[in-house]
mmCIF file of C-alpha atoms and ligand atoms in Angstrom:
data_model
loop_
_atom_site.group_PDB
_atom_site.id
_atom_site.type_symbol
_atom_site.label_atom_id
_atom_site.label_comp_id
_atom_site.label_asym_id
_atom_site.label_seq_id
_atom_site.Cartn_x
_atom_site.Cartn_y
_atom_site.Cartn_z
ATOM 1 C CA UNK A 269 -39.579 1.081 -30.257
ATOM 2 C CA UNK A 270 -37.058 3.656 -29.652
ATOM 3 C CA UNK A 271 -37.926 7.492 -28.794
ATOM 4 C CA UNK A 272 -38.306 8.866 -31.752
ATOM 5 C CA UNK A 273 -37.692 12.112 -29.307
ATOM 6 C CA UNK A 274 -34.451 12.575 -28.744
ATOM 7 C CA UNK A 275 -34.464 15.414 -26.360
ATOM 8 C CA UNK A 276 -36.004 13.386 -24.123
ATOM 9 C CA UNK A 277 -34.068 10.341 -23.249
ATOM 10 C CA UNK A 278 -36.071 8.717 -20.948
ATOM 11 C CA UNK A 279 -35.342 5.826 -18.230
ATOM 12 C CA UNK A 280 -37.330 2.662 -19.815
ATOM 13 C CA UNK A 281 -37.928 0.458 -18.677
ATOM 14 C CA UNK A 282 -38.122 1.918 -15.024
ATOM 15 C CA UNK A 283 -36.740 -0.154 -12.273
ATOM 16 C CA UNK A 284 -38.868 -2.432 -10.741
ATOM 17 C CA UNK A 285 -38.017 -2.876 -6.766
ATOM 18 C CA UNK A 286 -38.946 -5.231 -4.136
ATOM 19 C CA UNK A 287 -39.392 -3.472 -0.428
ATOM 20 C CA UNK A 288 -39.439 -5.184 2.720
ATOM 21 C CA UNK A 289 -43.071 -4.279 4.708
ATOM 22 C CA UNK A 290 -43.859 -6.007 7.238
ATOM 23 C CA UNK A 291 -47.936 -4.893 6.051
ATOM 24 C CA UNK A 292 -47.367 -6.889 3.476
ATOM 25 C CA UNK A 293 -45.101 -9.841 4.383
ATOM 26 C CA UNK A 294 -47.155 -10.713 6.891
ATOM 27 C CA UNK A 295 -49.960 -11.998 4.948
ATOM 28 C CA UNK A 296 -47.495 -13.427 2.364
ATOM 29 C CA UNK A 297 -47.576 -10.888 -0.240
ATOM 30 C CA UNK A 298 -44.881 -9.501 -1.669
ATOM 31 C CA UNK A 299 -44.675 -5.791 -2.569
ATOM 32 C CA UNK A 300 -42.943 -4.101 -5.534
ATOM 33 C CA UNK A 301 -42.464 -0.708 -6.731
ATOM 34 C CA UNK A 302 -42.405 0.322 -10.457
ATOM 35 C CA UNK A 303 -40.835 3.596 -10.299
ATOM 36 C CA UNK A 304 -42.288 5.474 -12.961
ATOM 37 C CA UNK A 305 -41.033 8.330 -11.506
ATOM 38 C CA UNK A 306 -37.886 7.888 -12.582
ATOM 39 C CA UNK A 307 -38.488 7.844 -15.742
ATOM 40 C CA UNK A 308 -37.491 11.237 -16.452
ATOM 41 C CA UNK A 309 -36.999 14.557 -13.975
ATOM 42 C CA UNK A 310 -39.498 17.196 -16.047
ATOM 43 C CA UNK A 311 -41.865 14.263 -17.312
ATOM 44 C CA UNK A 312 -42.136 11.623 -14.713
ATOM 45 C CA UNK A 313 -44.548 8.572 -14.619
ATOM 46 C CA UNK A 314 -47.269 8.289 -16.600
ATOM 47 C CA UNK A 315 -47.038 11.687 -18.280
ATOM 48 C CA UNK A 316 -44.159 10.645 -19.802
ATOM 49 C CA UNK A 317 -45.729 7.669 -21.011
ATOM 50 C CA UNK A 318 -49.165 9.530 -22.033
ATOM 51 C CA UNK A 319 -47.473 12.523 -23.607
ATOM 52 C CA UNK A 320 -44.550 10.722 -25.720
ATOM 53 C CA UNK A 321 -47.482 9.356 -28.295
ATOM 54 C CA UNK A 322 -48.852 12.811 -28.558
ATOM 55 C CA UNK A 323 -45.656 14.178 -28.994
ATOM 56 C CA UNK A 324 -45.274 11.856 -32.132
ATOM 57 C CA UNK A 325 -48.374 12.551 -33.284
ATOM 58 C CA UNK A 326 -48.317 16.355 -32.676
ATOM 59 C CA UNK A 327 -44.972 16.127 -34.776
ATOM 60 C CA UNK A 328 -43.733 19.343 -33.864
ATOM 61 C CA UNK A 329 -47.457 21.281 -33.936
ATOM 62 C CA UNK A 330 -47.902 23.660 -31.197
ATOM 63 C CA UNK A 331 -49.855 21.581 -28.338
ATOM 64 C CA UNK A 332 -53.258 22.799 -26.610
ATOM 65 C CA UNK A 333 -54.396 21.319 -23.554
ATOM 66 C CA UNK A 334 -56.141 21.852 -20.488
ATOM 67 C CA UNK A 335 -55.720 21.579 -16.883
ATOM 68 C CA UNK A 336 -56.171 23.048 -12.996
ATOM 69 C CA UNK A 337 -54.139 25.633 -11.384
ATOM 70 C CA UNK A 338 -51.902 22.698 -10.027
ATOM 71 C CA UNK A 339 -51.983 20.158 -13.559
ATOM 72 C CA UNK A 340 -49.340 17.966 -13.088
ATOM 73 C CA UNK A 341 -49.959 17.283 -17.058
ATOM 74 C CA UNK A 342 -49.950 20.682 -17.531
ATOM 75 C CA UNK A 343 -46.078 21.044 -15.903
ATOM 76 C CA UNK A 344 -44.933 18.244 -17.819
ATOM 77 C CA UNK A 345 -46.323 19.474 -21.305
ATOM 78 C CA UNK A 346 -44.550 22.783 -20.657
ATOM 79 C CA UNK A 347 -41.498 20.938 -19.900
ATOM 80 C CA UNK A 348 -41.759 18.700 -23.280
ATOM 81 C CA UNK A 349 -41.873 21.917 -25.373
ATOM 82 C CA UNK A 350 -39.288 23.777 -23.643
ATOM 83 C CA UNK A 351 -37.192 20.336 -24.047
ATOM 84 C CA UNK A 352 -38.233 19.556 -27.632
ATOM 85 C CA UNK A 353 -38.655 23.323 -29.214
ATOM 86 C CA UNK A 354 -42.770 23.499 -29.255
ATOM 87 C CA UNK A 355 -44.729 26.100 -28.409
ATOM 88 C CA UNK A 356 -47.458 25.492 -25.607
ATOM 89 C CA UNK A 357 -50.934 26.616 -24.656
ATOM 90 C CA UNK A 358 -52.585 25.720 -21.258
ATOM 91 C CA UNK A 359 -56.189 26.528 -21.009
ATOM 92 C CA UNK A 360 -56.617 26.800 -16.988
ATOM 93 C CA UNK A 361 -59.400 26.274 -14.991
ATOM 94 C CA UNK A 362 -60.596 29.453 -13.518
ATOM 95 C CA UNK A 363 -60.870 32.895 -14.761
ATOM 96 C CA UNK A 364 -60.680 34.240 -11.317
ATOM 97 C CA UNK A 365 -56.688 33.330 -11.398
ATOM 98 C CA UNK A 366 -55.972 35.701 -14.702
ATOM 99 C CA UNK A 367 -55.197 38.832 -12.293
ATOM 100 C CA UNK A 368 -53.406 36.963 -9.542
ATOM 101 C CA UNK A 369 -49.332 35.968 -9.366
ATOM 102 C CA UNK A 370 -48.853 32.501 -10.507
ATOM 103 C CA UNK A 371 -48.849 29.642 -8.151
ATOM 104 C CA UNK A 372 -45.644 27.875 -8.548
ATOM 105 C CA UNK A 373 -47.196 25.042 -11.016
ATOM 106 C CA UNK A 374 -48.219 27.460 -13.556
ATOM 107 C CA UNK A 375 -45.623 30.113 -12.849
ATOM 108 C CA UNK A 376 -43.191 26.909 -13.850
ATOM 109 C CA UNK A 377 -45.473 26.336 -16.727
ATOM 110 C CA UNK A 378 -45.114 29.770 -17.392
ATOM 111 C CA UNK A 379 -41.160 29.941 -16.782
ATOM 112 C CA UNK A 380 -41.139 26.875 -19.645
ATOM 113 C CA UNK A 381 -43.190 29.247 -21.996
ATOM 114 C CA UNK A 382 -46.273 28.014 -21.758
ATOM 115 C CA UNK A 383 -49.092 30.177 -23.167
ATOM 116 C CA UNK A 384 -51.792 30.558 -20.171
ATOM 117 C CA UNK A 385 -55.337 31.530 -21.355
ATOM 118 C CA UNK A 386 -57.258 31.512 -18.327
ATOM 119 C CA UNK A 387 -61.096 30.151 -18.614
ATOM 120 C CA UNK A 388 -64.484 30.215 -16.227
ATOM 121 C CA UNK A 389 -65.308 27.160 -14.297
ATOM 122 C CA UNK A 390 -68.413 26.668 -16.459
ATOM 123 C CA UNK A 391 -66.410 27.416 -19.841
ATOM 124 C CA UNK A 392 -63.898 25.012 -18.579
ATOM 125 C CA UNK A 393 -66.448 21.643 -18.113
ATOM 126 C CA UNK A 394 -67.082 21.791 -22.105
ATOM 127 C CA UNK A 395 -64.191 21.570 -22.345
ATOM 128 C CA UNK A 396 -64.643 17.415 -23.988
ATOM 129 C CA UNK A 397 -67.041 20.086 -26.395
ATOM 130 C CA UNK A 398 -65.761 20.117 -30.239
ATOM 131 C CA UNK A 399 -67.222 23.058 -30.783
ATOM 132 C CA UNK A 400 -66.119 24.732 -27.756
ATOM 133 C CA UNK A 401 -62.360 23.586 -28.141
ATOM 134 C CA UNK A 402 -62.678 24.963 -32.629
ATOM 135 C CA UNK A 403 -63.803 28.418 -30.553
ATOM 136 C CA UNK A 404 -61.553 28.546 -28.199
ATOM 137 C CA UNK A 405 -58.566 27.568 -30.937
ATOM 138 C CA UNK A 406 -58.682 31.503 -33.222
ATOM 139 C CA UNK A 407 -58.174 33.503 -29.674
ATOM 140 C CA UNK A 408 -54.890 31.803 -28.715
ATOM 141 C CA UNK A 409 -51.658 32.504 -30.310
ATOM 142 C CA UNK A 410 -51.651 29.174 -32.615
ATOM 143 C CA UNK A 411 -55.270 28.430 -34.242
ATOM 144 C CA UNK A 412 -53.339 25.500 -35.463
ATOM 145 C CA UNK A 413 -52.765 23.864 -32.500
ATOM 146 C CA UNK A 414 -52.741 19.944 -31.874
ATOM 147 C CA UNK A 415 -55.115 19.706 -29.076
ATOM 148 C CA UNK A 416 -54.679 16.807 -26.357
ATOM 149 C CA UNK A 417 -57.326 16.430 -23.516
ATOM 150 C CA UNK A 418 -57.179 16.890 -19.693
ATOM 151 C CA UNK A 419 -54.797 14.833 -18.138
ATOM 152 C CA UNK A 420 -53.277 13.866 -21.501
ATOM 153 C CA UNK A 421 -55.851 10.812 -21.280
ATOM 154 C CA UNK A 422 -56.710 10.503 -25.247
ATOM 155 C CA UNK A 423 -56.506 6.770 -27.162
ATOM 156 C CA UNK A 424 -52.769 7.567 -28.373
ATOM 157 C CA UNK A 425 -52.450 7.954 -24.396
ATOM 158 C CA UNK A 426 -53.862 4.757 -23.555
ATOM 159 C CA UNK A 427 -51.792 2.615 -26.273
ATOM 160 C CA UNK A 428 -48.977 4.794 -24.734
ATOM 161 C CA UNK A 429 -49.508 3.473 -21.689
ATOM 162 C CA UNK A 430 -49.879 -0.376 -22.722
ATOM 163 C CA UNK A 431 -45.855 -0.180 -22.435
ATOM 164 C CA UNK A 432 -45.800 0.049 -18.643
ATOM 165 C CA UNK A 433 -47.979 -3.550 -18.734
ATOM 166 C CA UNK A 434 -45.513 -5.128 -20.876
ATOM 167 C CA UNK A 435 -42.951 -4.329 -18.753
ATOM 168 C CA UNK A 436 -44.249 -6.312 -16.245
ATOM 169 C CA UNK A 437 -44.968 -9.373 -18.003
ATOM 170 C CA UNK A 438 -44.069 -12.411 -15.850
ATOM 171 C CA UNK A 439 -43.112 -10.106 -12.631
ATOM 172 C CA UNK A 440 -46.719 -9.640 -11.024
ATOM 173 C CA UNK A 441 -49.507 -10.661 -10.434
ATOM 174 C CA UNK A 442 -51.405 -7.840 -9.718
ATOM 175 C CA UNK A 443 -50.698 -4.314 -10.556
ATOM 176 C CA UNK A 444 -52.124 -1.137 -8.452
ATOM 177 C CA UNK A 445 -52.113 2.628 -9.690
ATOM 178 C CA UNK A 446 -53.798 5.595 -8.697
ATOM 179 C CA UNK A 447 -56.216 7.156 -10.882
ATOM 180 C CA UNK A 448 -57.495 10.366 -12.139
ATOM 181 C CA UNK A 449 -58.573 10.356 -15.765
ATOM 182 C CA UNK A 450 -58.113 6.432 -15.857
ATOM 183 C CA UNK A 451 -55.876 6.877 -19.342
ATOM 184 C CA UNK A 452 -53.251 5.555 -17.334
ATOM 185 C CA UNK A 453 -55.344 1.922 -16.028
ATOM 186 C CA UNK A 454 -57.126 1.609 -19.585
ATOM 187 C CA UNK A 455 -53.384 1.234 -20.934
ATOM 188 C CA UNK A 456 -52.028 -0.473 -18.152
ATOM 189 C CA UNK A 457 -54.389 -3.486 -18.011
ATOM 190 C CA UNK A 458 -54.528 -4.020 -21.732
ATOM 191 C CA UNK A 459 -50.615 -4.415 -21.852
ATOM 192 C CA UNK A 460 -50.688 -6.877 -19.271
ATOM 193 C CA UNK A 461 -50.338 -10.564 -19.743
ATOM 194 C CA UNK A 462 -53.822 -12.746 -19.572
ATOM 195 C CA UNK A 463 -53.020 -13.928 -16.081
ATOM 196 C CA UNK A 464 -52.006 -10.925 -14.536
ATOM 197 C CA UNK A 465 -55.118 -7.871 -13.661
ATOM 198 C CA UNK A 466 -54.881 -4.509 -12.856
ATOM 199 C CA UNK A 467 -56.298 -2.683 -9.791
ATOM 200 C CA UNK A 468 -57.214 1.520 -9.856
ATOM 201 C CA UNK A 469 -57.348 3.329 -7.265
ATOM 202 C CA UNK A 470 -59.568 6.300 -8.005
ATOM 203 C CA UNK A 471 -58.660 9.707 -5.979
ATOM 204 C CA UNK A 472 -61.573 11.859 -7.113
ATOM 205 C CA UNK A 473 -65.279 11.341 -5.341
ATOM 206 C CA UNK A 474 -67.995 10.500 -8.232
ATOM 207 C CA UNK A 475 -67.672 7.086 -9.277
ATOM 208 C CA UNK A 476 -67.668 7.981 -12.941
ATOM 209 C CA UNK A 477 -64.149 6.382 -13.663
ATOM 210 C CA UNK A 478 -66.049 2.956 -14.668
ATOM 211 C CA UNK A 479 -67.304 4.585 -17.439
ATOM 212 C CA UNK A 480 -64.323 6.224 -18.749
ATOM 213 C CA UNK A 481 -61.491 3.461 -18.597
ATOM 214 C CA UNK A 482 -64.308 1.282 -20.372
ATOM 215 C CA UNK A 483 -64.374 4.705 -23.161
ATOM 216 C CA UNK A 484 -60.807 5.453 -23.288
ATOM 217 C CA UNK A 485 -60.591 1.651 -24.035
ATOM 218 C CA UNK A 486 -63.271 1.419 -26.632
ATOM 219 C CA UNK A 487 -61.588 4.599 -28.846
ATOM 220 C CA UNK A 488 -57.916 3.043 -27.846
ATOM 221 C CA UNK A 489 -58.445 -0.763 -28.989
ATOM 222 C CA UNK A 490 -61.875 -1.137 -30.114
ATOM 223 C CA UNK A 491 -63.378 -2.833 -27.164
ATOM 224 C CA UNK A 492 -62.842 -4.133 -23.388
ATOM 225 C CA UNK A 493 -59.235 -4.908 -22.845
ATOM 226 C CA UNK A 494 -57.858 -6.549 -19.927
ATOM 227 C CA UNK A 495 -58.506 -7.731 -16.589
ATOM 228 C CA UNK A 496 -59.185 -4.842 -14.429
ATOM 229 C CA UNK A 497 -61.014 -3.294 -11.909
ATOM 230 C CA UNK A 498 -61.474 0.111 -9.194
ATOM 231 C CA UNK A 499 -60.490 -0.133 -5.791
ATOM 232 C CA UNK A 500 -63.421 2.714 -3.989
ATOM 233 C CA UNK A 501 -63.722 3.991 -1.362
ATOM 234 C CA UNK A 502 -59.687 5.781 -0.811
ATOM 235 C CA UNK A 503 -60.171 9.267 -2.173
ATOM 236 C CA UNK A 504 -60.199 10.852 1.303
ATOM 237 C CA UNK A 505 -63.233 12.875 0.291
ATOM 238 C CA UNK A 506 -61.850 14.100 -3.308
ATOM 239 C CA UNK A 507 -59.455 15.272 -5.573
ATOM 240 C CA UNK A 508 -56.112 16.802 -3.399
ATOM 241 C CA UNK A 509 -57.865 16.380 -0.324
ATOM 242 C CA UNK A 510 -55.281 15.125 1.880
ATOM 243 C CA UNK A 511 -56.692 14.393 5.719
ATOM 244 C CA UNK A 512 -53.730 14.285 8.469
ATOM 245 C CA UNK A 513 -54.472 10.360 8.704
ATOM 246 C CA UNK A 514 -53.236 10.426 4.501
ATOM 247 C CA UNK A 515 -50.399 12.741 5.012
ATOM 248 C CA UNK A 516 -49.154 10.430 8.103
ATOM 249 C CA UNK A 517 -49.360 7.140 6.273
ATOM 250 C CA UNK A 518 -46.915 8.972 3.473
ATOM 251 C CA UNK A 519 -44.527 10.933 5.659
ATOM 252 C CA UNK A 520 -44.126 7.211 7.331
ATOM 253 C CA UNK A 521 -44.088 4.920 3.976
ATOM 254 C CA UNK A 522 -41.157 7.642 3.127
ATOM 255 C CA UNK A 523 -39.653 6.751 6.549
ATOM 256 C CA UNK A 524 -39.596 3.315 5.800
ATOM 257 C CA UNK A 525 -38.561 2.575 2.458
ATOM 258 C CA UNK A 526 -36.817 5.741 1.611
ATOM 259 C CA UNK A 527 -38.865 7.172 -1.203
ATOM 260 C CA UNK A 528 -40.922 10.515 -2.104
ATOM 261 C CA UNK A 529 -44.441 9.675 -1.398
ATOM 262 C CA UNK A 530 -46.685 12.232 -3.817
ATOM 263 C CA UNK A 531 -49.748 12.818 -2.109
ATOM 264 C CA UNK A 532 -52.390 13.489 -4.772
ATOM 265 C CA UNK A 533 -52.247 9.895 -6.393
ATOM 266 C CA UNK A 534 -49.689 7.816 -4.954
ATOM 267 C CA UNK A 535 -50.041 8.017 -1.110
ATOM 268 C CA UNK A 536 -54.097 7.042 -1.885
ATOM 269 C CA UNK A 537 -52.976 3.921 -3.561
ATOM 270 C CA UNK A 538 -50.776 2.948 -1.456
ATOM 271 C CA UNK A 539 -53.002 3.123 1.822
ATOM 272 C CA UNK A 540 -55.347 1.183 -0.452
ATOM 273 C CA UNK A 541 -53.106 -1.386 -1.202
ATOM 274 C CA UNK A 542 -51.952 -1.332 3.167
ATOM 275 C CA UNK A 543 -55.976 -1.313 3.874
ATOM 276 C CA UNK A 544 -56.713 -4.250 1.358
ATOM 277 C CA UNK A 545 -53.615 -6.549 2.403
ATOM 278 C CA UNK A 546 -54.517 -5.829 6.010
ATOM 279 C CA UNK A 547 -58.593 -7.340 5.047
ATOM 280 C CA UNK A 548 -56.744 -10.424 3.637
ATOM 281 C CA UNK A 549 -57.967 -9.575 0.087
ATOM 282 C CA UNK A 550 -54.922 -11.275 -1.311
ATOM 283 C CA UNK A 551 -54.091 -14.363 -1.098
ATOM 284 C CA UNK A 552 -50.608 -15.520 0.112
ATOM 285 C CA UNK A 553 -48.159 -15.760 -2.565
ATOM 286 C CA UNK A 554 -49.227 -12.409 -5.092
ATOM 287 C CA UNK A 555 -47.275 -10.420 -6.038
ATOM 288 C CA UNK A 556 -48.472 -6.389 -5.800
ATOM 289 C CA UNK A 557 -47.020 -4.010 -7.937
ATOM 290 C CA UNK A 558 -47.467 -0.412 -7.239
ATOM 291 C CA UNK A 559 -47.099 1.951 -9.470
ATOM 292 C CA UNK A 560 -45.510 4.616 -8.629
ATOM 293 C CA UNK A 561 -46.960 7.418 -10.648
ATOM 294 C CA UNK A 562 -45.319 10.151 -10.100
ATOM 295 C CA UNK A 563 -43.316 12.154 -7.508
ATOM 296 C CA UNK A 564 -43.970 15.255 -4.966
HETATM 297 C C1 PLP B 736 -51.766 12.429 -13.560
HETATM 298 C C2 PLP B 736 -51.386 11.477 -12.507
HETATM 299 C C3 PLP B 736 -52.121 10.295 -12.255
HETATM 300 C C4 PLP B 736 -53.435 9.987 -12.942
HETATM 301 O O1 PLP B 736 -53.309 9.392 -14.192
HETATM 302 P P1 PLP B 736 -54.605 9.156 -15.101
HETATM 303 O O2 PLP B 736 -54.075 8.551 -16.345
HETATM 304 O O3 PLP B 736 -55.197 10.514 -15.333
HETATM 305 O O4 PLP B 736 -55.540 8.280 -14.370
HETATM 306 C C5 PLP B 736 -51.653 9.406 -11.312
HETATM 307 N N1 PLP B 736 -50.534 9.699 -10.588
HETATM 308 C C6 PLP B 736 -49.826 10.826 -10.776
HETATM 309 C C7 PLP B 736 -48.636 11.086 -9.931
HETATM 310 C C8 PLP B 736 -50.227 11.754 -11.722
HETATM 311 O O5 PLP B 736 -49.528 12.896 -11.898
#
């Protein structure tokens, strides 16, 4: 289906690259890169692919949607209605940040005219809450506002995402990406072919993700979709915690194969996927995809 966003004109499908690592090789599996992040410079990975449904289905509405002082969805939605002529509101987690300057995620947000209403921590975990989202709706600049969720994860998202599985059809046989809302895996391993399975890598601490990829699905296509399942146990103690030993596996995978390593979501999976490999929990012969998400 082509874009029906013209402003946008994204990279699809996005390359798909074999790299030499030794890691790897030398238990027989070979290692690929889908570069996601490629897909376009303001919307890369899978915001592109989680927003572009919205988009549609916003069809030109102003967009409402929520995020932390350092939202990578929140930068790209900014970017989409600077792009596409929309107006934007972010609803920010923290109140304590309304009176400070802008970090440089929202002060881009900002600089792409996104509307910034700043909200309490404990405001700010209802925010799944209908009637807390129809409240919050009159005080912001555009009570009409097409509202999308945290991290853009939403069932449009998830179909959204089913593209990135197709695109791999016949080229792996398993396929690794970090997650944080899961929107991206629920999509990812229903577009995949039977044979093929998808592994997430979760980067926040809780072990809740089970539960919503299995949700996400059930709104998305009605049920369980796909072969797939969570790789624990490589979120370095929680969301954008990033130890020395993480930062050091990235700044050398960027050494080696010449690519930006982002170190939220994609430098976790991919010392997951090193880790696994390394405990022989593939056998000779697959080949590992790995997403890659996004970019620093
Ligand atoms: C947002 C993001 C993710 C997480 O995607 P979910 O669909 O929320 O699981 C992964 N990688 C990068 C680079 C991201 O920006």
């Amino acid at each position: 289906m082509p874009s029906a966003l013209p402003g946008l004109r994204p990279q699809l499908p996005s390359p798909l690259t074999p790299v030499e690592d030794d890691r790897f090789g030398r238990h027989g599996v070979r290692l690929l890169l889908k570069r996601d992040d490629l897909i376009h410079p303001d919307l890369p990975g899978n915001k592109w692919r989680k927003l572009e449904p919205n988009l549609r289905a916003a069809a030109g509405r102003p967009l409402l949607t929520f995020g932390g002082a350092y939202s990578n969805h929140l930068r790209a939605t900014a970017a989409a209605g600077r792009l596409l002529g929309f107006p934007t509101v972010g609803v920010v987690r923290g109140d304590e940040l309304a009176g400070r300057p802008l970090n440089p995620s929202l002060a881009q947000c900002a600089a792409d005219g996104m509307h910034l209403r700043f909200v309490s921590r404990t405001d700010y975990r209802r925010r799944t809450d209908p009637d807390f989202v129809a409240g919050l709706l009159p005080g912001t600049p555009f009570p009409e506002a097409y509202v999308v969720p945290e991290g853009g994860s939403n069932a449009a998202a998830a179909r959204g995402c089913t593209a990135l599985g197709r695109e791999l059809h016949g080229a792996a046989d398993v396929v690794a990406v970090a997650c944080g809302t899961g929107g991206t895996l629920a999509g990812l391993a229903a577009g995949l072919a039977p044979e093929q399975r998808a592994l997430g890598v979760p980067v926040l601490a809780g072990g809740f993700l089970g539960a919503e990829v299995r949700a996400l699905q059930h709104s998305a296509f009605g049920g369980p979709a796909g072969d797939w399942a969570l790789a624990d146990g490589f979120h370095f103690g929680g969301y954008a915690r990033t130890p020395p030993e993480l930062v050091d596996f990235a700044a050398d995978f960027e050494g080696r194969h010449g690519m930006p390593v982002e170190r939220v979501y994609v430098a976790k999976m991919l010392y997951a996927l090193v880790a696994l490999v390394g405990d022989g929990a593939f056998p000779r012969g697959t080949r590992l995809v790995a997403v890659v998400t996004g970019r620093p």
